[in-house]
Amino acid sequence: MGIDDKAKNSAEDLTGKGKEAAGKATGDEQLEAEGRGDQVKADLKKAGEKIKDAFKH
């Protein structure tokens, strides 16, 4: 996994956490769900990169 990919995935995860927190704070269920979705996407990308790395070694 490249450093650039790790940074993008981490940024997406943090963005998702921010959206989820903002949604909870304002009662915006759609924003909260979108934030959770962003976090799931970031987690899936991280898992995919780990699998790729495992096959490279």
mmCIF file of N, CA and C in Angstrom:
data_model
loop_
_atom_site.group_PDB
_atom_site.id
_atom_site.type_symbol
_atom_site.label_atom_id
_atom_site.label_comp_id
_atom_site.label_asym_id
_atom_site.label_seq_id
_atom_site.Cartn_x
_atom_site.Cartn_y
_atom_site.Cartn_z
ATOM 1 N N MET A 1 0.857 -1.170 0.000
ATOM 2 C CA MET A 1 0.000 0.000 0.000
ATOM 3 C C MET A 1 0.895 1.221 0.000
ATOM 4 N N GLY A 2 0.639 2.122 -0.917
ATOM 5 C CA GLY A 2 1.431 3.329 -0.998
ATOM 6 C C GLY A 2 1.043 4.326 0.084
ATOM 7 N N ILE A 3 1.960 5.173 0.382
ATOM 8 C CA ILE A 3 1.711 6.196 1.403
ATOM 9 C C ILE A 3 0.551 7.090 0.982
ATOM 10 N N ASP A 4 0.485 7.371 -0.316
ATOM 11 C CA ASP A 4 -0.593 8.215 -0.839
ATOM 12 C C ASP A 4 -1.954 7.554 -0.604
ATOM 13 N N ASP A 5 -2.037 6.243 -0.866
ATOM 14 C CA ASP A 5 -3.294 5.513 -0.650
ATOM 15 C C ASP A 5 -3.677 5.511 0.823
ATOM 16 N N LYS A 6 -2.691 5.299 1.681
ATOM 17 C CA LYS A 6 -2.966 5.296 3.128
ATOM 18 C C LYS A 6 -3.506 6.648 3.567
ATOM 19 N N ALA A 7 -2.913 7.709 3.063
ATOM 20 C CA ALA A 7 -3.342 9.056 3.432
ATOM 21 C C ALA A 7 -4.762 9.328 2.946
ATOM 22 N N LYS A 8 -5.078 8.911 1.723
ATOM 23 C CA LYS A 8 -6.420 9.117 1.190
ATOM 24 C C LYS A 8 -7.450 8.337 1.989
ATOM 25 N N ASN A 9 -7.128 7.089 2.326
ATOM 26 C CA ASN A 9 -8.055 6.271 3.101
ATOM 27 C C ASN A 9 -8.270 6.851 4.499
ATOM 28 N N SER A 10 -7.195 7.320 5.109
ATOM 29 C CA SER A 10 -7.310 7.923 6.432
ATOM 30 C C SER A 10 -8.128 9.213 6.377
ATOM 31 N N ALA A 11 -7.917 9.993 5.335
ATOM 32 C CA ALA A 11 -8.673 11.237 5.172
ATOM 33 C C ALA A 11 -10.156 10.935 4.986
ATOM 34 N N GLU A 12 -10.468 9.914 4.192
ATOM 35 C CA GLU A 12 -11.864 9.545 3.974
ATOM 36 C C GLU A 12 -12.501 9.060 5.281
ATOM 37 N N ASP A 13 -11.728 8.303 6.062
ATOM 38 C CA ASP A 13 -12.220 7.820 7.354
ATOM 39 C C ASP A 13 -12.492 8.995 8.301
ATOM 40 N N LEU A 14 -11.563 9.932 8.357
ATOM 41 C CA LEU A 14 -11.744 11.097 9.235
ATOM 42 C C LEU A 14 -12.915 11.968 8.789
ATOM 43 N N THR A 15 -13.066 12.121 7.489
ATOM 44 C CA THR A 15 -14.193 12.880 6.953
ATOM 45 C C THR A 15 -15.503 12.218 7.354
ATOM 46 N N GLY A 16 -15.523 10.896 7.241
ATOM 47 C CA GLY A 16 -16.713 10.147 7.630
ATOM 48 C C GLY A 16 -17.032 10.309 9.102
ATOM 49 N N LYS A 17 -16.009 10.271 9.934
ATOM 50 C CA LYS A 17 -16.221 10.452 11.378
ATOM 51 C C LYS A 17 -16.757 11.854 11.666
ATOM 52 N N GLY A 18 -16.237 12.834 10.952
ATOM 53 C CA GLY A 18 -16.712 14.209 11.120
ATOM 54 C C GLY A 18 -18.160 14.365 10.704
ATOM 55 N N LYS A 19 -18.517 13.768 9.570
ATOM 56 C CA LYS A 19 -19.910 13.835 9.105
ATOM 57 C C LYS A 19 -20.836 13.136 10.089
ATOM 58 N N GLU A 20 -20.405 11.976 10.576
ATOM 59 C CA GLU A 20 -21.237 11.244 11.524
ATOM 60 C C GLU A 20 -21.459 12.065 12.801
ATOM 61 N N ALA A 21 -20.393 12.672 13.305
ATOM 62 C CA ALA A 21 -20.504 13.484 14.513
ATOM 63 C C ALA A 21 -21.393 14.705 14.279
ATOM 64 N N ALA A 22 -21.218 15.342 13.132
ATOM 65 C CA ALA A 22 -22.039 16.512 12.816
ATOM 66 C C ALA A 22 -23.505 16.109 12.680
ATOM 67 N N GLY A 23 -23.749 14.968 12.067
ATOM 68 C CA GLY A 23 -25.119 14.484 11.928
ATOM 69 C C GLY A 23 -25.762 14.190 13.267
ATOM 70 N N LYS A 24 -24.989 13.589 14.174
ATOM 71 C CA LYS A 24 -25.509 13.308 15.519
ATOM 72 C C LYS A 24 -25.809 14.609 16.259
ATOM 73 N N ALA A 25 -24.900 15.558 16.126
ATOM 74 C CA ALA A 25 -25.045 16.823 16.854
ATOM 75 C C ALA A 25 -26.245 17.634 16.378
ATOM 76 N N THR A 26 -26.534 17.542 15.092
ATOM 77 C CA THR A 26 -27.626 18.342 14.532
ATOM 78 C C THR A 26 -28.916 17.551 14.343
ATOM 79 N N GLY A 27 -28.856 16.243 14.611
ATOM 80 C CA GLY A 27 -30.043 15.415 14.421
ATOM 81 C C GLY A 27 -30.300 15.078 12.957
ATOM 82 N N ASP A 28 -29.293 15.253 12.116
ATOM 83 C CA ASP A 28 -29.414 14.974 10.683
ATOM 84 C C ASP A 28 -29.031 13.508 10.439
ATOM 85 N N GLU A 29 -30.036 12.650 10.388
ATOM 86 C CA GLU A 29 -29.791 11.220 10.244
ATOM 87 C C GLU A 29 -29.136 10.877 8.907
ATOM 88 N N GLN A 30 -29.471 11.627 7.867
ATOM 89 C CA GLN A 30 -28.892 11.370 6.548
ATOM 90 C C GLN A 30 -27.384 11.655 6.563
ATOM 91 N N LEU A 31 -26.978 12.757 7.160
ATOM 92 C CA LEU A 31 -25.561 13.096 7.244
ATOM 93 C C LEU A 31 -24.823 12.077 8.106
ATOM 94 N N GLU A 32 -25.451 11.658 9.181
ATOM 95 C CA GLU A 32 -24.858 10.661 10.065
ATOM 96 C C GLU A 32 -24.635 9.342 9.306
ATOM 97 N N ALA A 33 -25.630 8.919 8.542
ATOM 98 C CA ALA A 33 -25.522 7.687 7.766
ATOM 99 C C ALA A 33 -24.460 7.819 6.674
ATOM 100 N N GLU A 34 -24.385 8.986 6.050
ATOM 101 C CA GLU A 34 -23.378 9.224 5.020
ATOM 102 C C GLU A 34 -21.972 9.124 5.620
ATOM 103 N N GLY A 35 -21.816 9.641 6.822
ATOM 104 C CA GLY A 35 -20.534 9.557 7.505
ATOM 105 C C GLY A 35 -20.141 8.125 7.807
ATOM 106 N N ARG A 36 -21.105 7.336 8.266
ATOM 107 C CA ARG A 36 -20.823 5.919 8.518
ATOM 108 C C ARG A 36 -20.462 5.207 7.217
ATOM 109 N N GLY A 37 -21.151 5.560 6.139
ATOM 110 C CA GLY A 37 -20.853 4.967 4.831
ATOM 111 C C GLY A 37 -19.446 5.293 4.367
ATOM 112 N N ASP A 38 -19.024 6.527 4.567
ATOM 113 C CA ASP A 38 -17.664 6.929 4.190
ATOM 114 C C ASP A 38 -16.630 6.115 4.974
ATOM 115 N N GLN A 39 -16.913 5.880 6.248
ATOM 116 C CA GLN A 39 -15.995 5.107 7.077
ATOM 117 C C GLN A 39 -15.911 3.658 6.601
ATOM 118 N N VAL A 40 -17.038 3.095 6.222
ATOM 119 C CA VAL A 40 -17.055 1.717 5.725
ATOM 120 C C VAL A 40 -16.262 1.614 4.426
ATOM 121 N N LYS A 41 -16.450 2.585 3.532
ATOM 122 C CA LYS A 41 -15.698 2.578 2.270
ATOM 123 C C LYS A 41 -14.197 2.639 2.542
ATOM 124 N N ALA A 42 -13.805 3.493 3.465
ATOM 125 C CA ALA A 42 -12.383 3.625 3.792
ATOM 126 C C ALA A 42 -11.857 2.315 4.376
ATOM 127 N N ASP A 43 -12.630 1.671 5.236
ATOM 128 C CA ASP A 43 -12.207 0.401 5.821
ATOM 129 C C ASP A 43 -12.058 -0.681 4.752
ATOM 130 N N LEU A 44 -12.980 -0.716 3.807
ATOM 131 C CA LEU A 44 -12.898 -1.706 2.733
ATOM 132 C C LEU A 44 -11.676 -1.472 1.851
ATOM 133 N N LYS A 45 -11.388 -0.208 1.581
ATOM 134 C CA LYS A 45 -10.210 0.110 0.774
ATOM 135 C C LYS A 45 -8.933 -0.299 1.509
ATOM 136 N N LYS A 46 -8.896 -0.044 2.819
ATOM 137 C CA LYS A 46 -7.728 -0.432 3.616
ATOM 138 C C LYS A 46 -7.548 -1.947 3.583
ATOM 139 N N ALA A 47 -8.643 -2.685 3.719
ATOM 140 C CA ALA A 47 -8.576 -4.150 3.693
ATOM 141 C C ALA A 47 -8.091 -4.642 2.334
ATOM 142 N N GLY A 48 -8.585 -4.039 1.264
ATOM 143 C CA GLY A 48 -8.147 -4.419 -0.075
ATOM 144 C C GLY A 48 -6.669 -4.175 -0.287
ATOM 145 N N GLU A 49 -6.177 -3.065 0.203
ATOM 146 C CA GLU A 49 -4.758 -2.758 0.075
ATOM 147 C C GLU A 49 -3.911 -3.740 0.880
ATOM 148 N N LYS A 50 -4.391 -4.148 2.052
ATOM 149 C CA LYS A 50 -3.649 -5.124 2.868
ATOM 150 C C LYS A 50 -3.568 -6.464 2.149
ATOM 151 N N ILE A 51 -4.642 -6.841 1.480
ATOM 152 C CA ILE A 51 -4.625 -8.096 0.720
ATOM 153 C C ILE A 51 -3.615 -8.016 -0.415
ATOM 154 N N LYS A 52 -3.612 -6.889 -1.120
ATOM 155 C CA LYS A 52 -2.651 -6.703 -2.211
ATOM 156 C C LYS A 52 -1.224 -6.789 -1.680
ATOM 157 N N ASP A 53 -0.980 -6.143 -0.544
ATOM 158 C CA ASP A 53 0.350 -6.164 0.058
ATOM 159 C C ASP A 53 0.766 -7.585 0.450
ATOM 160 N N ALA A 54 -0.193 -8.375 0.939
ATOM 161 C CA ALA A 54 0.126 -9.737 1.358
ATOM 162 C C ALA A 54 0.584 -10.583 0.177
ATOM 163 N N PHE A 55 0.001 -10.359 -1.001
ATOM 164 C CA PHE A 55 0.383 -11.125 -2.178
ATOM 165 C C PHE A 55 1.686 -10.640 -2.803
ATOM 166 N N LYS A 56 2.088 -9.428 -2.486
ATOM 167 C CA LYS A 56 3.337 -8.887 -3.028
ATOM 168 C C LYS A 56 4.551 -9.493 -2.324
ATOM 169 N N HIS A 57 4.370 -9.900 -1.079
ATOM 170 C CA HIS A 57 5.504 -10.377 -0.281
ATOM 171 C C HIS A 57 5.665 -11.826 -0.421
#
